[in-house]
PDB file of C-alpha atoms in Angstrom:
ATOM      1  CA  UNK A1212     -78.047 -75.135 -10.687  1.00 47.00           C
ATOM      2  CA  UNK A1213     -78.380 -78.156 -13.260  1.00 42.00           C
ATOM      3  CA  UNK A1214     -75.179 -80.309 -14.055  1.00 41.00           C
ATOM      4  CA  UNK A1215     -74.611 -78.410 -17.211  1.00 39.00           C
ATOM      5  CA  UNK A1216     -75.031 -75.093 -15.812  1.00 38.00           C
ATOM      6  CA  UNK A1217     -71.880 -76.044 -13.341  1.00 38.00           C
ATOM      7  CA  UNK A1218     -69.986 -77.586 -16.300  1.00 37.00           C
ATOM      8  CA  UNK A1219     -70.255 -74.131 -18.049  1.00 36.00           C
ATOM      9  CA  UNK A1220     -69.122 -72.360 -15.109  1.00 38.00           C
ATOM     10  CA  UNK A1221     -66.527 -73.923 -14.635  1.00 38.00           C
ATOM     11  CA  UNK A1222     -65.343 -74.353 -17.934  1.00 38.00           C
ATOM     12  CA  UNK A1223     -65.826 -70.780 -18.000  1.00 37.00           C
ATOM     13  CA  UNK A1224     -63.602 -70.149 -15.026  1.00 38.00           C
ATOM     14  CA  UNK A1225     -60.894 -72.132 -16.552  1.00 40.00           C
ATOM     15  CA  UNK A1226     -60.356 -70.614 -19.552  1.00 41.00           C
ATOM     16  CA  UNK A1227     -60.769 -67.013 -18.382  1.00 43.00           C
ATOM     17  CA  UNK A1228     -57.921 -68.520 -15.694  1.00 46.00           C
ATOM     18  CA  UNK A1229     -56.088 -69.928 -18.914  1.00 58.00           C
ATOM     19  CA  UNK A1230     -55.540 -66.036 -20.140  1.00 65.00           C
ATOM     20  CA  UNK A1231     -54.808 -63.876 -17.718  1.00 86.00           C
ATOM     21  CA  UNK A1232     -51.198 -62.695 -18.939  1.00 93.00           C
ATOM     22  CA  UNK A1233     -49.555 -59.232 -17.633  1.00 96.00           C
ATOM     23  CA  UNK A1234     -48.028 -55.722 -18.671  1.00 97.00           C
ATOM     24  CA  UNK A1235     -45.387 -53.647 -17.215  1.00 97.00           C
ATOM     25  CA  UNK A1236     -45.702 -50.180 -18.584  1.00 98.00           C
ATOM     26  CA  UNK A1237     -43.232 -47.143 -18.431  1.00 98.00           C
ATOM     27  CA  UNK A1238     -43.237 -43.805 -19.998  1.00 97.00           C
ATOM     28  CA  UNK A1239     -39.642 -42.309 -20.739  1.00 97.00           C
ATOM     29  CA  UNK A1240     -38.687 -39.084 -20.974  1.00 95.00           C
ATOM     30  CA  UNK A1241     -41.905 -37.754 -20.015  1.00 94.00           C
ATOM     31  CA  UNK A1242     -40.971 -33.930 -20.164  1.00 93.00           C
ATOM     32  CA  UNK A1243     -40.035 -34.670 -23.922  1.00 94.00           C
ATOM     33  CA  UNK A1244     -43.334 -36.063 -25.240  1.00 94.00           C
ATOM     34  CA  UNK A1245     -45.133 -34.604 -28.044  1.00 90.00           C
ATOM     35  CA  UNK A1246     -48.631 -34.594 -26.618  1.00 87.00           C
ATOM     36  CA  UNK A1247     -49.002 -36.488 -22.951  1.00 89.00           C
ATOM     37  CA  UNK A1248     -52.341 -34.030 -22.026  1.00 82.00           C
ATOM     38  CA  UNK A1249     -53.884 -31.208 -22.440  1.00 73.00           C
ATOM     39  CA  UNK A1250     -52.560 -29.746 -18.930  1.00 77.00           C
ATOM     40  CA  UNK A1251     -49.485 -30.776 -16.959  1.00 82.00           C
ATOM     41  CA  UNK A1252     -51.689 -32.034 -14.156  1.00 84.00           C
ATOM     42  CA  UNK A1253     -53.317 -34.455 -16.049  1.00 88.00           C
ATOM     43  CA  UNK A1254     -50.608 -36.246 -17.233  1.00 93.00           C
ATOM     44  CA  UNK A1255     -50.352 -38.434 -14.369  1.00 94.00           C
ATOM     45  CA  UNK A1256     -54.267 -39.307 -15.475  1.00 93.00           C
ATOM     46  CA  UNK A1257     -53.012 -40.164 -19.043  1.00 94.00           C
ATOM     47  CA  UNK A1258     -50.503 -42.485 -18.038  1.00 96.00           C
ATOM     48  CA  UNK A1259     -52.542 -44.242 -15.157  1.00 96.00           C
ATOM     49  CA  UNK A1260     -55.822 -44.796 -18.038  1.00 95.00           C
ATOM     50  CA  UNK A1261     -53.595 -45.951 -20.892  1.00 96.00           C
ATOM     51  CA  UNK A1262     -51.240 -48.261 -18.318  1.00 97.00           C
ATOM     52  CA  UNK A1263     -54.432 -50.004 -17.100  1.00 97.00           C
ATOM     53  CA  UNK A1264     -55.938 -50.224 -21.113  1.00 97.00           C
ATOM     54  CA  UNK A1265     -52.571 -51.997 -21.994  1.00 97.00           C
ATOM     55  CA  UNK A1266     -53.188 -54.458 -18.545  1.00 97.00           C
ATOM     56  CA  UNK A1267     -56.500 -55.014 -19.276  1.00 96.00           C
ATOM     57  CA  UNK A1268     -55.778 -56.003 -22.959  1.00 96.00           C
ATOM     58  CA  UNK A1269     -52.526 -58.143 -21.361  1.00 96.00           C
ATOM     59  CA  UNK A1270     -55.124 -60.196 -19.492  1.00 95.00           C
ATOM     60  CA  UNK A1271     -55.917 -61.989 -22.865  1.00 94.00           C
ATOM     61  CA  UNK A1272     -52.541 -63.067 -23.168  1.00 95.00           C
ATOM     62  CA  UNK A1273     -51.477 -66.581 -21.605  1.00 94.00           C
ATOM     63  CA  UNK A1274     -51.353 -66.300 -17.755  1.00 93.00           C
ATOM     64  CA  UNK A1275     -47.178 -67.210 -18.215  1.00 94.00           C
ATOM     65  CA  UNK A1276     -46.907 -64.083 -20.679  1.00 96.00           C
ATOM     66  CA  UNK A1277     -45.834 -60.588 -19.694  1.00 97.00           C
ATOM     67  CA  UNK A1278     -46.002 -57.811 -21.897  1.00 97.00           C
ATOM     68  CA  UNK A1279     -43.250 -55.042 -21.238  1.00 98.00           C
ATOM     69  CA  UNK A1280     -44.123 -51.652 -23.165  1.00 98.00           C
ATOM     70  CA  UNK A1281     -42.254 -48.489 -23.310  1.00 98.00           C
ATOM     71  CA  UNK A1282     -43.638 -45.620 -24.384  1.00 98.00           C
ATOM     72  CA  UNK A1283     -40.979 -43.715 -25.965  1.00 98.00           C
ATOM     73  CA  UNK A1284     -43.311 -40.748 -27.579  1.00 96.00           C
ATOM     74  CA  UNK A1285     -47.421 -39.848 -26.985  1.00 95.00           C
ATOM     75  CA  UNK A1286     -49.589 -37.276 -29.487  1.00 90.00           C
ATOM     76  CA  UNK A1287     -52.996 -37.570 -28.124  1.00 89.00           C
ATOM     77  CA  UNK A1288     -56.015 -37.374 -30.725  1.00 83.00           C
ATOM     78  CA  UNK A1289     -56.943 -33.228 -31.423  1.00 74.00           C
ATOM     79  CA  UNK A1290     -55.716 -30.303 -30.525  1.00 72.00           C
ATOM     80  CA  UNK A1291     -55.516 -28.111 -27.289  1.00 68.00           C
ATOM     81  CA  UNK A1292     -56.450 -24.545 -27.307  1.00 70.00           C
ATOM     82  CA  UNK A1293     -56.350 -21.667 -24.990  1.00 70.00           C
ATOM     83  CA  UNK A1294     -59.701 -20.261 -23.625  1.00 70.00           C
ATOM     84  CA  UNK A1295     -61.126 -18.191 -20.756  1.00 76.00           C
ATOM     85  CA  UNK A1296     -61.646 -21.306 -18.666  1.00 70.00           C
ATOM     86  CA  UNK A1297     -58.345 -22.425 -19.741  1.00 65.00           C
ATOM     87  CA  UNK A1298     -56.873 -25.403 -22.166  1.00 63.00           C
ATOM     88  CA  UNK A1299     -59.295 -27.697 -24.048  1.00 62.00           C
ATOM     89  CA  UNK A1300     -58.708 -31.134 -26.407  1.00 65.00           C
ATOM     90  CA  UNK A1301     -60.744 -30.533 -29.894  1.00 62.00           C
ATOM     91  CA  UNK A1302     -61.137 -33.504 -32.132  1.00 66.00           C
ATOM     92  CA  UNK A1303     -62.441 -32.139 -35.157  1.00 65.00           C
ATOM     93  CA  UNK A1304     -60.769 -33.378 -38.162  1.00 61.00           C
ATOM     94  CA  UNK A1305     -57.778 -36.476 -39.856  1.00 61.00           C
ATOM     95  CA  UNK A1306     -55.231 -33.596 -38.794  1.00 68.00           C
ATOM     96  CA  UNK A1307     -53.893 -34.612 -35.625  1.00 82.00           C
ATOM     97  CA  UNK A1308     -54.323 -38.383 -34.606  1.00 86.00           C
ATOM     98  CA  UNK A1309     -53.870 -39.963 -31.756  1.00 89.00           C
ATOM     99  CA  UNK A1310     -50.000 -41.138 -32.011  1.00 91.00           C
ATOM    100  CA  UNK A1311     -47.582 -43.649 -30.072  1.00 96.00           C
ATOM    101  CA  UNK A1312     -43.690 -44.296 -30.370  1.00 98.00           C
ATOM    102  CA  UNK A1313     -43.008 -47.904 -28.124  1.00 98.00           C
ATOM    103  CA  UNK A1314     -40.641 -50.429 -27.443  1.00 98.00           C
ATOM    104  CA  UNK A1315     -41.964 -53.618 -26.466  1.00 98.00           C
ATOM    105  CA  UNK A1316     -40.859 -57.052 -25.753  1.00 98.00           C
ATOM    106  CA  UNK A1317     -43.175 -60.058 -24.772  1.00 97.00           C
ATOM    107  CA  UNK A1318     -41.691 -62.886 -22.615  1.00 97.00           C
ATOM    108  CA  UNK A1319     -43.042 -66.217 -21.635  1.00 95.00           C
ATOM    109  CA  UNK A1320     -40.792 -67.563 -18.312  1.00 94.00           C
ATOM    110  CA  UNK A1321     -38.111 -65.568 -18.900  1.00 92.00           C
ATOM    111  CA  UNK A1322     -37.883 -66.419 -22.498  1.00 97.00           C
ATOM    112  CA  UNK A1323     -38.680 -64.121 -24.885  1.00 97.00           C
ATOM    113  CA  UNK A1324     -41.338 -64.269 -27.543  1.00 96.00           C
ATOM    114  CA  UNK A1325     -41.191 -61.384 -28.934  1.00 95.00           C
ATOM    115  CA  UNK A1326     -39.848 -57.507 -29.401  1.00 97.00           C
ATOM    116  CA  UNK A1327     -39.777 -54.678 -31.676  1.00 97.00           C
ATOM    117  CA  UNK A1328     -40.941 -51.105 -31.842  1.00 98.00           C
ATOM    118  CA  UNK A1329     -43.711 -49.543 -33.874  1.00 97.00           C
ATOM    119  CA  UNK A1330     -45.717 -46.198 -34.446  1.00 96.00           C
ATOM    120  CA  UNK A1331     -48.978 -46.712 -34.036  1.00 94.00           C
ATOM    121  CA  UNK A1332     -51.362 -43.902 -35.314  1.00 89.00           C
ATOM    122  CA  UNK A1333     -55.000 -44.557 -37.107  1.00 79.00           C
ATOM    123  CA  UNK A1334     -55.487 -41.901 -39.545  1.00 68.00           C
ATOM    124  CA  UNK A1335     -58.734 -42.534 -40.112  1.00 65.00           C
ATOM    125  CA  UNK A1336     -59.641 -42.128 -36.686  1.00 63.00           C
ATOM    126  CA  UNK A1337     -62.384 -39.518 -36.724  1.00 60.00           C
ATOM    127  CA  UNK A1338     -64.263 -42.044 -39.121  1.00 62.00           C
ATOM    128  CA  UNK A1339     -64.632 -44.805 -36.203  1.00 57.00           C
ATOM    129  CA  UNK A1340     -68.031 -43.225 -34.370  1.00 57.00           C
ATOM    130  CA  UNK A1341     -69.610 -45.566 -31.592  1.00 54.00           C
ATOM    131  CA  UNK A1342     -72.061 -44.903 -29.094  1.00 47.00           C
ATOM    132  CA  UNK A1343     -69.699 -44.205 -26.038  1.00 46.00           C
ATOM    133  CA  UNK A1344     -66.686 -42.393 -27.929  1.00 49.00           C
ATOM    134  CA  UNK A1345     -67.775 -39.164 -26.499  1.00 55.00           C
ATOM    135  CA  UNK A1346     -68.221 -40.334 -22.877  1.00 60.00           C
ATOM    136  CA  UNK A1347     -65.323 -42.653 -22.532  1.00 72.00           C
ATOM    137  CA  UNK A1348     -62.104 -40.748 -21.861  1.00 80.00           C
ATOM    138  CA  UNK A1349     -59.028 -41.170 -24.251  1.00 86.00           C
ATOM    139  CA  UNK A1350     -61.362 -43.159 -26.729  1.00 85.00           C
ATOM    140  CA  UNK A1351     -59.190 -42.963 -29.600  1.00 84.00           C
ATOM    141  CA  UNK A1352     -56.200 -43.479 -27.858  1.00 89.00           C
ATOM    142  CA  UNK A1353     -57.443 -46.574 -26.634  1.00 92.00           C
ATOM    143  CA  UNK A1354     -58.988 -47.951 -29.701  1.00 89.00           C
ATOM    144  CA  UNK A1355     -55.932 -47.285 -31.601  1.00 92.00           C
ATOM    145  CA  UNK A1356     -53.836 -49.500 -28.797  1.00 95.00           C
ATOM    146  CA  UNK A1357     -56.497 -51.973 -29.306  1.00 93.00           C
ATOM    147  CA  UNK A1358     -56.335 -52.096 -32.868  1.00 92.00           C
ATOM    148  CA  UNK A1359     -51.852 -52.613 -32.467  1.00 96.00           C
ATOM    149  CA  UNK A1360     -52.447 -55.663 -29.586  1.00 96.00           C
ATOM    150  CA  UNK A1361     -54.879 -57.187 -31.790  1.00 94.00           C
ATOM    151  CA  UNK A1362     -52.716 -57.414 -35.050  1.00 93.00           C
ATOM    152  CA  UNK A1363     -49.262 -57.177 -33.055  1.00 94.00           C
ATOM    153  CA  UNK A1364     -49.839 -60.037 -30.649  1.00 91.00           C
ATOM    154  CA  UNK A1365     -53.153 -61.859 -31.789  1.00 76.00           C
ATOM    155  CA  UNK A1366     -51.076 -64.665 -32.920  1.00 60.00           C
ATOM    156  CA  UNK A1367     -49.665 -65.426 -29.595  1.00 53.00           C
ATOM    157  CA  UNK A1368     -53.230 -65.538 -27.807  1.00 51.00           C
ATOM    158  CA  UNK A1369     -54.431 -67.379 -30.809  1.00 47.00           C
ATOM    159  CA  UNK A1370     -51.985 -70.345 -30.611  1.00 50.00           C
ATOM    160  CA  UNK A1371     -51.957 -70.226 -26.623  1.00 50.00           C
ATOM    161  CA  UNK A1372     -55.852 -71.452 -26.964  1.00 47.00           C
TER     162      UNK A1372
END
């Protein structure tokens, strides 16, 4: 490996080490959500994909920051029907998109940054097509959390650089 070559890695490893902030997520009142999944059993699968989304997206955060998020409500993108094999999502149409009600406070040491609560819902959802939307599960759930931790706490990672 040439001298440069090490310099990148390890400038590489610093600032990747540099962001690596946290996120502590909890669902309330689960039996009162709108829309957690399209079958009681897979609940527990909803809440264990979008938990990890929200830590992975955390990790861009300062390695001192930890994100706390409560989801107070969930309305998953589509619809779920009733059919011989038994309940399926459709996603056809603006009618139903993928909605969140949370609380959320970001703390640096203790200290906190910030807090608030939002709904977070992309209307236009259907409208957003990439390659891997159909294979990657919750796909518009997760783009539309992107979309909030990108405008909602941008400004944190952006000054922590």
């Amino acid at each position: 490996m040439t001298p440069s070559r090490i310099l990148l890695a390890a400038a590489t490893l610093v600032s990747s080490a540099a962001f690596a902030g946290s996120a502590d997520v909890k669902f309330i009142d689960t039996d009162n959500m709108t829309d957690l999944a399209t079958n009681r059993f897979e609940e527990a699968d909803t809440m264990r994909a979008v938990t990890n989304h929200l830590q992975r997206l955390a990790q861009r955060l300062p390695a001192d920051q930890v994100l706390h998020v409560d989801f107070l409500d969930v309305d998953l993108a589509g619809t779920w029907k009733e059919t011989r094999r038994g309940r399926i999502r459709t996603v056809k149409n603006l009618a139903d998109p993928p909605k969140f009600h949370v609380r959320y406070t970001l703390e640096s040491r203790g200290n906190v940054l910030r807090t608030g609560e939002d709904r977070i819902t992309d209307i236009d959802y259907t409208n957003h097509v990439f390659l891997n939307r159909t294979s990657t599960p919750l796909y518009f759930e997760k783009r539309v959390l992107d979309e909030w931790f990108a405008h909602t706490f941008a400004p944190q990672v952006a000054s922590a650089r």
